[in-house]
Structure formats: C-alpha cells, structure tokens
Coordinates of C-alpha atoms (C1' of nucleotides) in Angstrom, one line a residue:
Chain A
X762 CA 70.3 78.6 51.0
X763 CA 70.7 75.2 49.2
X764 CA 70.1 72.3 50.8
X765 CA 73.2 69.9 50.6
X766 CA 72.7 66.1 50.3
X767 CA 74.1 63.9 53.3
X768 CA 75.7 61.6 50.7
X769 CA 78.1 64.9 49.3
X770 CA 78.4 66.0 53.3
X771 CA 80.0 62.9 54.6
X772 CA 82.5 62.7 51.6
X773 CA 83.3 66.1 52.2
X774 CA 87.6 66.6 52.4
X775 CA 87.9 69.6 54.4
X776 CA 85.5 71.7 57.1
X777 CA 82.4 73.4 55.6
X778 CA 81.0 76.2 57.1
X779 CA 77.3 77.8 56.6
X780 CA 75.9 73.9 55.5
X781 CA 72.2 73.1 55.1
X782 CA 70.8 69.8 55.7
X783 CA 67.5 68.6 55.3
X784 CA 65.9 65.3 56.5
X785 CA 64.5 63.0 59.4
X786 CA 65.9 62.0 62.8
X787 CA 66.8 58.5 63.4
X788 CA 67.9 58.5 66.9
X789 CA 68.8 61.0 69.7
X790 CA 71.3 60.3 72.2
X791 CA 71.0 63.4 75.4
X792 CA 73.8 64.0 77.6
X793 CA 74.2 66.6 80.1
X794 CA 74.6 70.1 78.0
X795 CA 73.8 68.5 74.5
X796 CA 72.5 66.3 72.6
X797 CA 73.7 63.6 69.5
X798 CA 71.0 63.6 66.8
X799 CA 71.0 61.1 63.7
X800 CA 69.7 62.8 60.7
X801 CA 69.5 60.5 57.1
X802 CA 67.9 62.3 54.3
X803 CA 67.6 58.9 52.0
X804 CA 70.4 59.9 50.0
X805 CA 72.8 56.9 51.4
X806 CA 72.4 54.8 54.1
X807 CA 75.0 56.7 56.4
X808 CA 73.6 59.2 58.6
X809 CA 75.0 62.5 59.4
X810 CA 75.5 63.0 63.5
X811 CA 74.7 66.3 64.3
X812 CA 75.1 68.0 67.4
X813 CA 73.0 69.8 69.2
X814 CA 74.3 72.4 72.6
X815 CA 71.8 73.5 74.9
X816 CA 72.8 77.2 74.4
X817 CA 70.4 76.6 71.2
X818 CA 67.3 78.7 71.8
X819 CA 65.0 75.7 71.3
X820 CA 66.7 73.0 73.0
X821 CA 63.7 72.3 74.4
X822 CA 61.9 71.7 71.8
X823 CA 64.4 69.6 70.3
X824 CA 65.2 67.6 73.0
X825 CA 61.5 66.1 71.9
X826 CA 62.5 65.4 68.7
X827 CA 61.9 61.4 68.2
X828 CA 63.0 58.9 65.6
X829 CA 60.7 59.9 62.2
X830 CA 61.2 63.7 62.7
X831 CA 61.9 65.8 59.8
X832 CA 64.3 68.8 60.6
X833 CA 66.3 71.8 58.8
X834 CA 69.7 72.2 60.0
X835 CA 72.1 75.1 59.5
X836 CA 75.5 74.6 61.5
X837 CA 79.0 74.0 60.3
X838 CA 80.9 70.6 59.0
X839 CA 83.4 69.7 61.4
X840 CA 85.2 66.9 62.3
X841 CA 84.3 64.6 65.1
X842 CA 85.6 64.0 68.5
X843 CA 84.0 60.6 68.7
X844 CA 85.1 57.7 67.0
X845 CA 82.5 56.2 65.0
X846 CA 82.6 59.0 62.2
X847 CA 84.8 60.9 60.1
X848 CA 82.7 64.4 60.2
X849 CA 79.7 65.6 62.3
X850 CA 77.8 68.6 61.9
X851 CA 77.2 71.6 64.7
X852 CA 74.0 73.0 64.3
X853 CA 73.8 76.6 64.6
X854 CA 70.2 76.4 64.3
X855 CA 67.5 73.1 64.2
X856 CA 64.3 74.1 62.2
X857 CA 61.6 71.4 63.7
X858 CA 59.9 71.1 60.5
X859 CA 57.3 68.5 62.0
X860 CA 57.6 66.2 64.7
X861 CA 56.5 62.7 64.8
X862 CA 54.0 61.3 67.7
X863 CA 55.0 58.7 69.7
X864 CA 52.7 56.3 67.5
X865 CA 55.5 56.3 64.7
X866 CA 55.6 52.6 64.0
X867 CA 59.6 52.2 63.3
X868 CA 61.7 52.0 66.1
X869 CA 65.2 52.1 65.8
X870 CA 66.1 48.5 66.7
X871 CA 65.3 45.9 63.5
X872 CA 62.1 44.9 62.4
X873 CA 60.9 42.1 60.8
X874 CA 60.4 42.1 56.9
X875 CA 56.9 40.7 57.7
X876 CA 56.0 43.5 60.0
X877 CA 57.6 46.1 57.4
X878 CA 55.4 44.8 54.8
X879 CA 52.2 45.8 56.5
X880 CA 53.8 49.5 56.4
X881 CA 54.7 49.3 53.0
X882 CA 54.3 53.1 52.8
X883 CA 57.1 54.0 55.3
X884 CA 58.9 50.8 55.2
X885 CA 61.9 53.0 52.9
X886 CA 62.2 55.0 56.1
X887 CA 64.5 52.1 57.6
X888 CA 68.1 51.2 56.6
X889 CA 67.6 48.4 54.8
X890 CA 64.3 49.0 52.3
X891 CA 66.7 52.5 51.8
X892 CA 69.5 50.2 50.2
X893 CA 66.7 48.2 48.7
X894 CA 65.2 50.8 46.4
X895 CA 68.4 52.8 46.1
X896 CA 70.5 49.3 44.6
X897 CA 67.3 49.1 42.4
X898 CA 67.5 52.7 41.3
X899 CA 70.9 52.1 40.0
X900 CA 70.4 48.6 39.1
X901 CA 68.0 50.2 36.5
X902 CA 70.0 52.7 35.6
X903 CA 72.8 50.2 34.6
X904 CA 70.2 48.2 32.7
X905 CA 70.1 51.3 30.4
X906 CA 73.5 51.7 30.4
X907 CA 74.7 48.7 29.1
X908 CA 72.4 48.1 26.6
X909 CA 73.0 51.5 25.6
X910 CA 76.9 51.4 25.4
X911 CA 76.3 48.2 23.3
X912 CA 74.0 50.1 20.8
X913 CA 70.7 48.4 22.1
X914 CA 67.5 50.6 21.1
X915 CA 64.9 50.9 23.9
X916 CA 61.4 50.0 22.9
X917 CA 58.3 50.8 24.9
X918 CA 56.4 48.2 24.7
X919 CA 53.0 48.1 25.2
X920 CA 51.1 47.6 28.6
X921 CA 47.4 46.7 27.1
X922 CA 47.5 44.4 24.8
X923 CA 44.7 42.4 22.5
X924 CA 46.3 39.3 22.5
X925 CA 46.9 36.7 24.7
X926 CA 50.9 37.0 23.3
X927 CA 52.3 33.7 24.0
X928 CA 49.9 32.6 26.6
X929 CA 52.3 32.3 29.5
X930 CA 50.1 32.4 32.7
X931 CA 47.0 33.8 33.2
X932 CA 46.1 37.6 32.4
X933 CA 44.4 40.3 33.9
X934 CA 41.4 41.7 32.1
X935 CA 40.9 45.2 30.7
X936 CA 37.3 46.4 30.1
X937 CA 35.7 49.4 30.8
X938 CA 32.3 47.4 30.3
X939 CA 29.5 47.2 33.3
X940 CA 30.4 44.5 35.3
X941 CA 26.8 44.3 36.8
X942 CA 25.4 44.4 33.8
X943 CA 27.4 43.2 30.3
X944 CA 26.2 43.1 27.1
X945 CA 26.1 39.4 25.7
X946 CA 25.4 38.2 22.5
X947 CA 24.9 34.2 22.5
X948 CA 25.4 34.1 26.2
X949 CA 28.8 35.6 26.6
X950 CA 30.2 38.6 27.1
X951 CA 30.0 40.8 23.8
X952 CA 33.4 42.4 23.8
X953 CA 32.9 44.3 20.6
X954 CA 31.1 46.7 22.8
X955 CA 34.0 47.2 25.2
X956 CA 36.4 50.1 24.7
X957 CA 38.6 48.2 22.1
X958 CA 36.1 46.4 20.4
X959 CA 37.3 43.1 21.8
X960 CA 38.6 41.7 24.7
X961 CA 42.1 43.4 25.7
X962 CA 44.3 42.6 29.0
X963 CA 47.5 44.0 31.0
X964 CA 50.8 42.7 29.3
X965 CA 52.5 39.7 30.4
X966 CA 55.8 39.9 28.1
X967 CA 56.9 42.4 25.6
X968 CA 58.6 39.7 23.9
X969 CA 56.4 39.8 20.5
X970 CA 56.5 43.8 20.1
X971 CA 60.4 43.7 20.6
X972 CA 60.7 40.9 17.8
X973 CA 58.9 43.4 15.6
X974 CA 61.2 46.2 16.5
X975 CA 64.8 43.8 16.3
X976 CA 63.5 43.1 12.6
X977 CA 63.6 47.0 11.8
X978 CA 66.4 48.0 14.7
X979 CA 68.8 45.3 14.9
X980 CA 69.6 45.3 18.5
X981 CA 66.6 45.9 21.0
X982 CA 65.3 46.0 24.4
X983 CA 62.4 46.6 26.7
X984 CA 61.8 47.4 30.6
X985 CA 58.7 48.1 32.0
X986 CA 56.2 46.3 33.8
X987 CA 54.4 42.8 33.1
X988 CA 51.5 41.3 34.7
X989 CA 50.5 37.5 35.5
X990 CA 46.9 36.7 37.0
X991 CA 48.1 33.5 38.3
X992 CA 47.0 32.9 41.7
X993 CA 50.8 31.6 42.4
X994 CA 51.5 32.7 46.1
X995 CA 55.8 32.3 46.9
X996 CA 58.4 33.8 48.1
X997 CA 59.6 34.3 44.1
X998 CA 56.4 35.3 42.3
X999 CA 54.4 38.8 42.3
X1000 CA 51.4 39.9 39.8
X1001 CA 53.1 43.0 39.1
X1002 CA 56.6 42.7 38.6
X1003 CA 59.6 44.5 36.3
X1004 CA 61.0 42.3 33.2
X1005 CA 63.9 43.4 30.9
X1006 CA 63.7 41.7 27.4
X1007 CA 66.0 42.3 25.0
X1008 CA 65.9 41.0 21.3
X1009 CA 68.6 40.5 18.8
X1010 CA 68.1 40.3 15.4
X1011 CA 70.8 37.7 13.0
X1012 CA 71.5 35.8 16.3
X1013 CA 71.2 32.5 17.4
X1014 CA 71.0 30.9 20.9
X1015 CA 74.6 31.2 21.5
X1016 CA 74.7 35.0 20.9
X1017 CA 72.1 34.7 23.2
X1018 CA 73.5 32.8 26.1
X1019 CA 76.6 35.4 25.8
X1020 CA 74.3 38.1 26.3
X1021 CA 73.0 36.6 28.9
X1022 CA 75.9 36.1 30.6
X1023 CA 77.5 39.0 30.1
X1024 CA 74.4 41.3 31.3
X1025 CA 74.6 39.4 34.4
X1026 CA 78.2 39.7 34.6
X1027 CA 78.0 43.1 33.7
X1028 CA 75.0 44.1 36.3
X1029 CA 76.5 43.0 39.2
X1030 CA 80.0 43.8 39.1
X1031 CA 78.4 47.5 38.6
X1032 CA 76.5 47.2 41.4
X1033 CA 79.6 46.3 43.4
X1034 CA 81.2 49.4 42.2
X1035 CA 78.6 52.0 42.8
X1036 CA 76.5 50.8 45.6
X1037 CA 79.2 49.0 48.2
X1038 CA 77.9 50.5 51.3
X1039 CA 74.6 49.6 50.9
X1040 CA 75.4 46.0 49.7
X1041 CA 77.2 46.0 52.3
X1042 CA 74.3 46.5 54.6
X1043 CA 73.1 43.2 52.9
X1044 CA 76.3 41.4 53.6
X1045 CA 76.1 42.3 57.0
X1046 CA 72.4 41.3 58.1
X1047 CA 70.7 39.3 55.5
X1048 CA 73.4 36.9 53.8
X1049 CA 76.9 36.9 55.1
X1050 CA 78.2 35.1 52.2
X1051 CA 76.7 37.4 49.9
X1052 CA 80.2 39.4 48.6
X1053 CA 81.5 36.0 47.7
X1054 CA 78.9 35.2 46.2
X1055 CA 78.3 37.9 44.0
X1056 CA 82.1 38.2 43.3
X1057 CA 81.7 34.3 41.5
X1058 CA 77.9 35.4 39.8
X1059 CA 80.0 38.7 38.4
X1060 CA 83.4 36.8 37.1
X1061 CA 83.2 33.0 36.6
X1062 CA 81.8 31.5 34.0
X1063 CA 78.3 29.9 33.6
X1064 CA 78.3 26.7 32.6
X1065 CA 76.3 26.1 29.7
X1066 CA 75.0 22.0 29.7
X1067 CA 72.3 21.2 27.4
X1068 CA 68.6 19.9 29.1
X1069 CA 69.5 16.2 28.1
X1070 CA 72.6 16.4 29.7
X1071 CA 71.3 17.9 32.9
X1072 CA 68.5 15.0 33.0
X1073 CA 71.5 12.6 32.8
X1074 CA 73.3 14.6 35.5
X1075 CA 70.3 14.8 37.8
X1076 CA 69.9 11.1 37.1
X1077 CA 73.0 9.5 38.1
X1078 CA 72.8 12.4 41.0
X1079 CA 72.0 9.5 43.5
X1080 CA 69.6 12.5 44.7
X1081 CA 65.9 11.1 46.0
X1082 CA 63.8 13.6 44.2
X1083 CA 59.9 13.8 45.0
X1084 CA 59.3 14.4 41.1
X1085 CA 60.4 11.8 38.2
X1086 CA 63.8 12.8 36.2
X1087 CA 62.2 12.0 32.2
X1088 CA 62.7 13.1 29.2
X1089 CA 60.2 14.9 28.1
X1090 CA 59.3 16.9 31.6
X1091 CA 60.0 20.8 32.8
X1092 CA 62.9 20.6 35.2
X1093 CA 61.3 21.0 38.8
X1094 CA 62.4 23.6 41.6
X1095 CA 63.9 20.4 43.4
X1096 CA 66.2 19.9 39.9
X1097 CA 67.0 23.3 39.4
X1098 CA 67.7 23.8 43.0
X1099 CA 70.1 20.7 43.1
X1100 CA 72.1 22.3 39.4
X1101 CA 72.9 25.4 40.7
X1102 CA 73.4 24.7 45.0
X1103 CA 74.9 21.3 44.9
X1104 CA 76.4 20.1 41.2
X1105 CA 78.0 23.8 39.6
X1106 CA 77.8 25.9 43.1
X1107 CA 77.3 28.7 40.5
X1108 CA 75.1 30.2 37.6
X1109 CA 74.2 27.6 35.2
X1110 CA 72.5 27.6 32.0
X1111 CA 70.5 24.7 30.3
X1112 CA 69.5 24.9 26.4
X1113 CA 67.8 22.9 24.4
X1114 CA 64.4 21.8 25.7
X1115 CA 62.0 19.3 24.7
X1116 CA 59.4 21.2 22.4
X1117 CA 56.3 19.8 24.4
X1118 CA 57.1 22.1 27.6
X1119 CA 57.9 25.3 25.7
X1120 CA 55.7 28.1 23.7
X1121 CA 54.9 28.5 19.8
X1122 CA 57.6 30.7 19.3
X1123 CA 61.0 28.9 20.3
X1124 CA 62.7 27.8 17.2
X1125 CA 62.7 24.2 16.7
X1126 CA 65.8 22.1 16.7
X1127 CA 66.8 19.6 13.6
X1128 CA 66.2 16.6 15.5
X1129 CA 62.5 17.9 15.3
X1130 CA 61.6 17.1 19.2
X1131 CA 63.8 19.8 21.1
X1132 CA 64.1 23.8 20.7
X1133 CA 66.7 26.2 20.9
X1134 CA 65.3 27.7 24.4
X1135 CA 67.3 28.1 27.4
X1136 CA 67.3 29.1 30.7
X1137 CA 69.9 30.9 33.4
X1138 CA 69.2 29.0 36.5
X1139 CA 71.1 31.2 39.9
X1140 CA 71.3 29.2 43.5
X1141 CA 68.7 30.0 46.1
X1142 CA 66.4 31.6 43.4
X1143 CA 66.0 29.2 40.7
X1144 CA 65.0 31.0 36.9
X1145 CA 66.1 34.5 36.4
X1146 CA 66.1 34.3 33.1
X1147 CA 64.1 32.3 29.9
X1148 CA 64.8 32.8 26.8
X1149 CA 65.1 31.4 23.0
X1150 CA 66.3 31.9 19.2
X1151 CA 62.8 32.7 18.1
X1152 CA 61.4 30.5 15.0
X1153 CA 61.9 32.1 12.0
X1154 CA 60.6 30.0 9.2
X1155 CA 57.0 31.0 8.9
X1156 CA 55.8 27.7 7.7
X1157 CA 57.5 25.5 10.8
X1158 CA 56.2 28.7 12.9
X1159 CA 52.5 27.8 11.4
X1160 CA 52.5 24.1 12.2
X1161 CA 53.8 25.0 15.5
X1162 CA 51.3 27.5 16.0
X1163 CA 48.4 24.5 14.8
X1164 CA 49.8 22.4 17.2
X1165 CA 49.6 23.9 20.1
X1166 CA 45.8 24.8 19.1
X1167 CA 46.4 28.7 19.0
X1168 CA 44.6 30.2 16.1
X1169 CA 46.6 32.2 12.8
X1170 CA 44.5 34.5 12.7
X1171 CA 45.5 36.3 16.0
X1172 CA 49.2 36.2 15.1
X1173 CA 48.8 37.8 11.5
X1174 CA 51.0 40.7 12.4
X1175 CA 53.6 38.4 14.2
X1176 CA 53.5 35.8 10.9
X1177 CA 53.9 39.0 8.6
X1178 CA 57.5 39.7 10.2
X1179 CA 58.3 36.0 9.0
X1180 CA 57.2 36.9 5.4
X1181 CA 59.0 39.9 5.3
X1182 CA 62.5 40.0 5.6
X1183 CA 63.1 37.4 7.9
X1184 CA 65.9 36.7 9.9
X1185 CA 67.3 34.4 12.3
X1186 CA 66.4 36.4 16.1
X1187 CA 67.0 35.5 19.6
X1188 CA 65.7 37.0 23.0
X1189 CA 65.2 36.4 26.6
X1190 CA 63.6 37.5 29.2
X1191 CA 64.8 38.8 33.0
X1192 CA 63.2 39.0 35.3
X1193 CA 64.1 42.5 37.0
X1194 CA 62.9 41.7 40.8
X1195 CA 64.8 38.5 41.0
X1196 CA 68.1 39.8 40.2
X1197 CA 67.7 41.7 42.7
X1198 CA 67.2 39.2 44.9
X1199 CA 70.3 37.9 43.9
X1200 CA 72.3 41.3 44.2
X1201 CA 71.0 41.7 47.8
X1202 CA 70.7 38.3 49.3
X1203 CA 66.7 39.1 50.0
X1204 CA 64.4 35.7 50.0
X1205 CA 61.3 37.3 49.5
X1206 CA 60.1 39.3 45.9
X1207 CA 57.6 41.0 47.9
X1208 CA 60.9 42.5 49.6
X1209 CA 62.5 44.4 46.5
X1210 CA 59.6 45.8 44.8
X1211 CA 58.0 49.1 46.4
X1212 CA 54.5 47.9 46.7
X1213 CA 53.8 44.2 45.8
X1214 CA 50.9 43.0 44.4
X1215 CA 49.6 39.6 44.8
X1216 CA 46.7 37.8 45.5
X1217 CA 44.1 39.2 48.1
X1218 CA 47.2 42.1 48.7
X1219 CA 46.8 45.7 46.7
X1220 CA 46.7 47.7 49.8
X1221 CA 49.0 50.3 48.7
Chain B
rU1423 C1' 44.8 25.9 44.3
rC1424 C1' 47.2 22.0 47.6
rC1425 C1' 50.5 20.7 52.0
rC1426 C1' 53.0 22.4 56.6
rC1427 C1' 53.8 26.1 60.5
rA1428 C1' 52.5 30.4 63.2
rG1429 C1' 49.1 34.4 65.4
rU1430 C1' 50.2 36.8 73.3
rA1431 C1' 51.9 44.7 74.9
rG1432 C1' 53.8 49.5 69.6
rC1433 C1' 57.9 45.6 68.0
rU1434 C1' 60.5 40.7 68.9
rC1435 C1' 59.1 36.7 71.7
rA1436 C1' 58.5 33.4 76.5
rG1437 C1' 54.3 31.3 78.9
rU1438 C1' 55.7 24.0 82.1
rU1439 C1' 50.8 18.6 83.0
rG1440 C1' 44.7 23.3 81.7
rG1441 C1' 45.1 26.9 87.6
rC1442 C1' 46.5 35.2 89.2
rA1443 C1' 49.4 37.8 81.9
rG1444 C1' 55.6 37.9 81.5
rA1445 C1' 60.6 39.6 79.5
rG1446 C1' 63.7 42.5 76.3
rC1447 C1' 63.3 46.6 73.1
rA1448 C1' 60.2 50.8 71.9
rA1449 C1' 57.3 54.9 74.4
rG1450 C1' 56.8 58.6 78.7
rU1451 C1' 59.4 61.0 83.1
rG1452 C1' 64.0 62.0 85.6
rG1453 C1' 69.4 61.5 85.7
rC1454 C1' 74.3 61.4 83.2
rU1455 C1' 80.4 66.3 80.3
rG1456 C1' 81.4 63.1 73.6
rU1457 C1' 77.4 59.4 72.6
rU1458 C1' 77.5 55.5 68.4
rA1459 C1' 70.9 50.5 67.8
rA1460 C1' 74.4 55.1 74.3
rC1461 C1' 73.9 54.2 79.5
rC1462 C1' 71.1 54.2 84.7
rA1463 C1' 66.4 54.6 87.4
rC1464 C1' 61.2 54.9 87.5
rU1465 C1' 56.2 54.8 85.0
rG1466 C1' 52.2 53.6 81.8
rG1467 C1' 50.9 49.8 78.4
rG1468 C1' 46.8 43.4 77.0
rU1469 C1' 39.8 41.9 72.7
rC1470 C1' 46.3 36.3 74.5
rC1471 C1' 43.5 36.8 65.9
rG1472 C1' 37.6 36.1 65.5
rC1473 C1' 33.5 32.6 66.4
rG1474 C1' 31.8 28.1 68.6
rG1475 C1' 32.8 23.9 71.9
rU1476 C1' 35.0 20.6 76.1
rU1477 C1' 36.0 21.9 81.4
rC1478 C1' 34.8 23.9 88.1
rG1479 C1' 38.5 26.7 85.3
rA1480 C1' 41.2 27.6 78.4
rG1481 C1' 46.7 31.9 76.1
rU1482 C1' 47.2 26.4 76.7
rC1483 C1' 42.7 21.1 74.4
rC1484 C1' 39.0 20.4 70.1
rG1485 C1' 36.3 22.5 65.6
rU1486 C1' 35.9 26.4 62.3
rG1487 C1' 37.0 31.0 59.9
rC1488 C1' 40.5 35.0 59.0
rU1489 C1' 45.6 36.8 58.6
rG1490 C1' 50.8 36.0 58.0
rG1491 C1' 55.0 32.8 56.7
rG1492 C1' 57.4 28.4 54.4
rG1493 C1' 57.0 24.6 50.6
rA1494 C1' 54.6 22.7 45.8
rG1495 C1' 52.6 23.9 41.0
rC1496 C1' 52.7 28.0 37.2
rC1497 C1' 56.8 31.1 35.7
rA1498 C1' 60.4 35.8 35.4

RNA sequence: UCCCCAGUAGCUCAGUUGGCAGAGCAAGUGGCUGUUAACCACUGGGUCCGCGGUUCGAGUCCGUGCUGGGGAGCCA
C-alpha cells in the first residue's frame, strides 16, 4: 500500500477508506477508552489527529507512544466530531515503527531559537524550522521559475576559484598541501606545488563567471553557495550562505533596478500564494505585522533616490547619528536603518555611489567620481541586494583596475570579454538567506539556513 | 575584532541586604466518555557554566576563562 502524504489527506473532499499514513507523533491526548494522537509527516505544518480505540490489539503499546515517535497508520478518513479540524483519521491498525525515549529533547510547548540551534539536526522536527525550510524550498523553486519564464539561462558557477574575484571580504583557502609541513620557496608557501598549481579558495560571488556567460547568453543567472572568511559575527551575516546573481547583457542600471524590483515583487507575492499556512505560522508567533508587511514589499513601489540625495535626506533628518553623514562615505546600518524604518516605511533603493567605496568592476559615472551601483535596502534587515551596470570600456575598466592596486594580469580572461564584443551589462546580487528573513519575519540568519556556519560554529 | 547583556532542573525562568535550591512546562505513575500546546492528582529530577579569590558563610560580591545573545565594523 502507498503511503499518502498528510498535506493531500487534510485537503481531502470526501471520506477515504483503506489510507496509509506515515510519520511522527507530536502529542497524545488519553481519555478513558481511546486515545487522540498528532501525527505530522513534514509535508505541511498541519497535523493529522488520529484516533486511536482501546479495542486495538496494542493499545498498550501505543498508549507509550511520546512526542518524536515514528508510526504507520492504516485506518479510514473520516470526519471529526471535535471542532478543531475538518477530518481525522481512525486507525485500524498503529505500526510502532520506533519509539522515542524520554530523553527526546523537543517538547511540545515552544522553544527558544537559541536552544533549537544547539539541535540543529532535529530542530526541522518543530512547527516552525518545518515552515522554515519548506518557505525556502519553494522560495527556491520560484527563483527558478521566474527567471525561467523570463528566459534567464542558469549558469553553474563555479565553487573553487583562482582568483580572489572582486576581493569582497576575506576568503577561505583551498589546498590540499601539508599543513605541518609546506613547501616554501623564498619563505612562503610555494603554491605551485598545491593541487592547482597556485593558490585557489571557496567562491565568494559568481558575479565574474555570469558576466562571461551574459556576453554569450544574453539573460543569465546563478544560485548556489558563496563563502566569506570574515570573522563578522551578527544576527545578518553567515560564512556559508545562498546568493542568486543574475546578469543582463545590453542593460543599464535602470533595467537593473526593475529587475530588482520586480524579483522581489514577484518572490514574495508567490510566496503568499503557495505557502499561506506556514507564513502564517510566522505571522502568528514571530512578527504580527508581517502580512502587512509583505503585502507593501510585494505591491508598492520602491523608491529609487540616488546616494547624494539620501546623504541630503539623512542630513536634514534632524537624526543624532553616531557616524558622520559625508560625501564620500558607505551609508552605515544606523543610515540605512533610518531610510527604510523611519523616512520611506518601505523597500528603498539608492544608486549611484561614490567610486571610492565600491569594487573595480561598477561602471563609472560621467561626472568621473560616482558609479552606476545600487543597492535595495528592506526595514529591519538592511542590504538584500548590491548590485551595478558593470564597466564595459576596457580601458576606463584598466585604470580602474590600477587604481585600486589589483593586478591585470589576474583579470586577463575578465579584460578579454571587454575586447571582444563588448556590451553594456548590469547585475546584482541577492542575498538568498535574507529574503527570507524578510518573507518570514525571522531576526536571525542562523535561523533560515539548515546548518549555519560561522566562526568557532561547524558542528553539524 | 571591539562594546554591552546573560549563563540556576530536560526546557523557560524566579531567587530580596550574602544565610536550608524554587515555580511553570516537560518526563514517569495513576485517573478522566471527544480531546485540541487537553485536564486532575501524585512522583522523580540540581557540578547554580569552569577556575581562582573575599567571607564564619557565595547562586548572589570580585577577578579570569568559556559559551550564548544583542549592537558595531565588513557585506549579501
């Protein structure tokens, strides 16, 4: 007999005889001649309530069953006497198919996310981290999708890579040398003994293989995992984390804002239409303004102010702010924070940075001192996404590239794109765990990712 | 890496001016004719984060280390 999935049982319209559920016990409730048990097999947050009669020939037995249990149920789909639910299941027969000690750590009142964490590995057992990873399932899923429906090609990037790409943050090392013992040559590490022949790290943006593909496939994107070695320890940052980047060949910053803004759009009124009840999980115990809110992220528009004019806003702002408002510096949190949660109330997206404060790459502006780069900025999060027309013209990209002290050399595959056909490009990146922050109300990054990693933490 | 806060039962926490270690939930046992994070009764459960110090006496005060959380920087 097949097994059928809790999630098709409870939207079940009529009574279903000969059903067979699989899955674990949640809670059991004993009354005189039978017993109430809570079954969820992870396939939506609802349970199924099943009920047990002591005629069953190992009632017994079952009446041990505890909260982490896994059981096989045969019995028939009827509906329920009690009020709480539409349809209930009486079992004909309760296969024990292993029963949890006493020691299970999750109880079936509410735990705290900081407890949770340390049980990483069973953590998806509870309600919540359930609608956690199933919202990030079909968050993913819609990432496909709408890049897909929009003619978007999906690159694999590479995770190893041989160059430091853009030199955001620090990066993990890849070596298969002897750590006790290296080779050297002049008194450092001689890399042209390690596996690559030279020194080779874990991927921190996918951004400069996705240029390469835009160039040949007009519309691209990747999704996979980045890393960042930066010993950075809050609530919004991880070592290991998920970034979608997509890249658009003969587009500019503007085509690139829309995008932006219509992924976002797009993402989140999805999620409101396929994933409701467990959202609504979110809505109920984490942040009750959270339906309202992601009704504004998913149909107002963003507003789109340029950096100068949100240093002018942020100066007249009245606001004490511990860090100087100047021309000339990266926005801090404190600024950010005070765009999106006090001025707009909303998304907001600033373009057009001072050059100093962004990488080689961003495409510089005719009044030679700002780029085309711009960033969507959400309340309570800060950055979800950074992004840029990309410079085209290989000489300004050279002197950029002197500038900043990086070396040619390195880039001569990157610099070939801009000899070759070269077009006016635009990308961004988003970063995959803070959206999801966003679509569930959750404060902490370590919270919508299956098994953080950051520093001194790789337990699992 | 810097600043701030916290660490007491399996979990969430209380513990007064330094004076016998507490509650709720969970767990175990029993009860209850339909429950909804069921309910009622009883029972068991402690390295008060580690180390050192002050004191007649430290969960409480001091120092230090570890762990967790929040904020900052870096960014997505």
């Amino acid at each position: 007999m097949k097994r059928t999935k809790i999630s098709i049982l409870i939207k079940s319209d009529k009574p279903r005889d000969n059903v067979l559920i699989k899955g674990w016990i949640r809670t059991r409730r004993d009354s005189k001649g039978f017993s109430f048990i809570e079954v969820n097999d992870g396939s939506c947050l609802k349970n199924i309530q099943v009920v047990a009669d002591n005629s069953l020939c190992n009632y017994e037995d079952i009446k041990k069953l505890a909260t982490g249990s896994a059981v096989a149920i045969i019995g028939s789909l009827v509906a329920s006497m009690g009020a709480g639910q539409k349809w209930e299941m009486r079992a004909e027969t309760i296969e024990i198919l292993s029963l949890a000690p006493d020691t299970y750590p999750l109880q079936k009142k509410r735990h705290s996310d900081e407890f949770l964490r340390t049980i990483a590995h069973l953590r998806p057992r509870t309600n919540k981290y359930g609608a956690v990873f199933r919202i990030r399932s079909e968050l993913s899923y819609a990432i496909h999708k709408f890049f897909r429906d929009r003619g978007f090609k999906y690159i694999h990037s590479p995770i190893l890579t041989g160059s430091d790409c853009e030199g955001a943050g620090e990066l993990f090392k890849v070596t298969t040398l002897d750590l006790m013992n290296p080779p050297t040559k002049d008194g450092a590490v001689d890399y042209s003994l390690d596996f690559f022949g030279k020194e080779a790290n874990l991927t921190v943006s996918g951004q400069l293989s996705a240029e390469m593909f835009a160039l040949a496939l007009g519309d691209v994107y990747t999704f996979g995992p980045t890393f960042r070695a930066e010993n950075s320890n809050t609530r919004r940052h991880v070592a290991e984390f998920w970034m979608v980047e997509p890249e658009m060949a003969f587009c500019d910053l503007t085509g690139n804002m829309d995008l932006a803004e219509e992924m976002i759009k797009y993402l989140v009124a999805y999620l409101m239409e396929e994933c409701l009840d467990d959202l609504e999980l979110f809505a109920k115990f984490v942040d009750k303004g959270l339906m309202s809110t992601l009704g504004n992220v998913a149909s107002s528009d963003y507003t789109r102010l340029s950096y100068e004019e949100a240093v002018e806003i942020l100066s007249k702002s009245g606001e004490k702010f511990e860090f100087d408002i100047d021309f000339g510096k990266d926005l801090q949190s404190e600024h950010e924070r005070y765009l999106t949660e006090h001025h707009f109330k909303n998304p907001v997206m600033v373009y057009d940075f001072p050059k100093n404060i962004k990488p080689f790459y961003m495409r510089l502006n005719d009044d030679n001192k700002t780029v085309a780069a711009m960033d969507v900025l959400v309340p309570k999060i800060g950055e979800i996404i950074g992004g840029s027309q990309r410079e085209e013209r290989l000489d300004v990209l050279e002197t950029s590239i002197n500038e900043m002290g990086l070396s040619k050399e390195n880039y001569w595959w990157y610099l070939d794109s801009r000899r070759f056909g070269t077009v006016p490009h635009s990308g961004f990146g988003l970063g995959f765990e803070r959206l999801l922050m966003l679509a569930t109300g959750t404060t902490n990054i370590r919270d919508v990712i299956p098994f953080p990693r950051t520093p001194n933490s790789i337990e699992f």
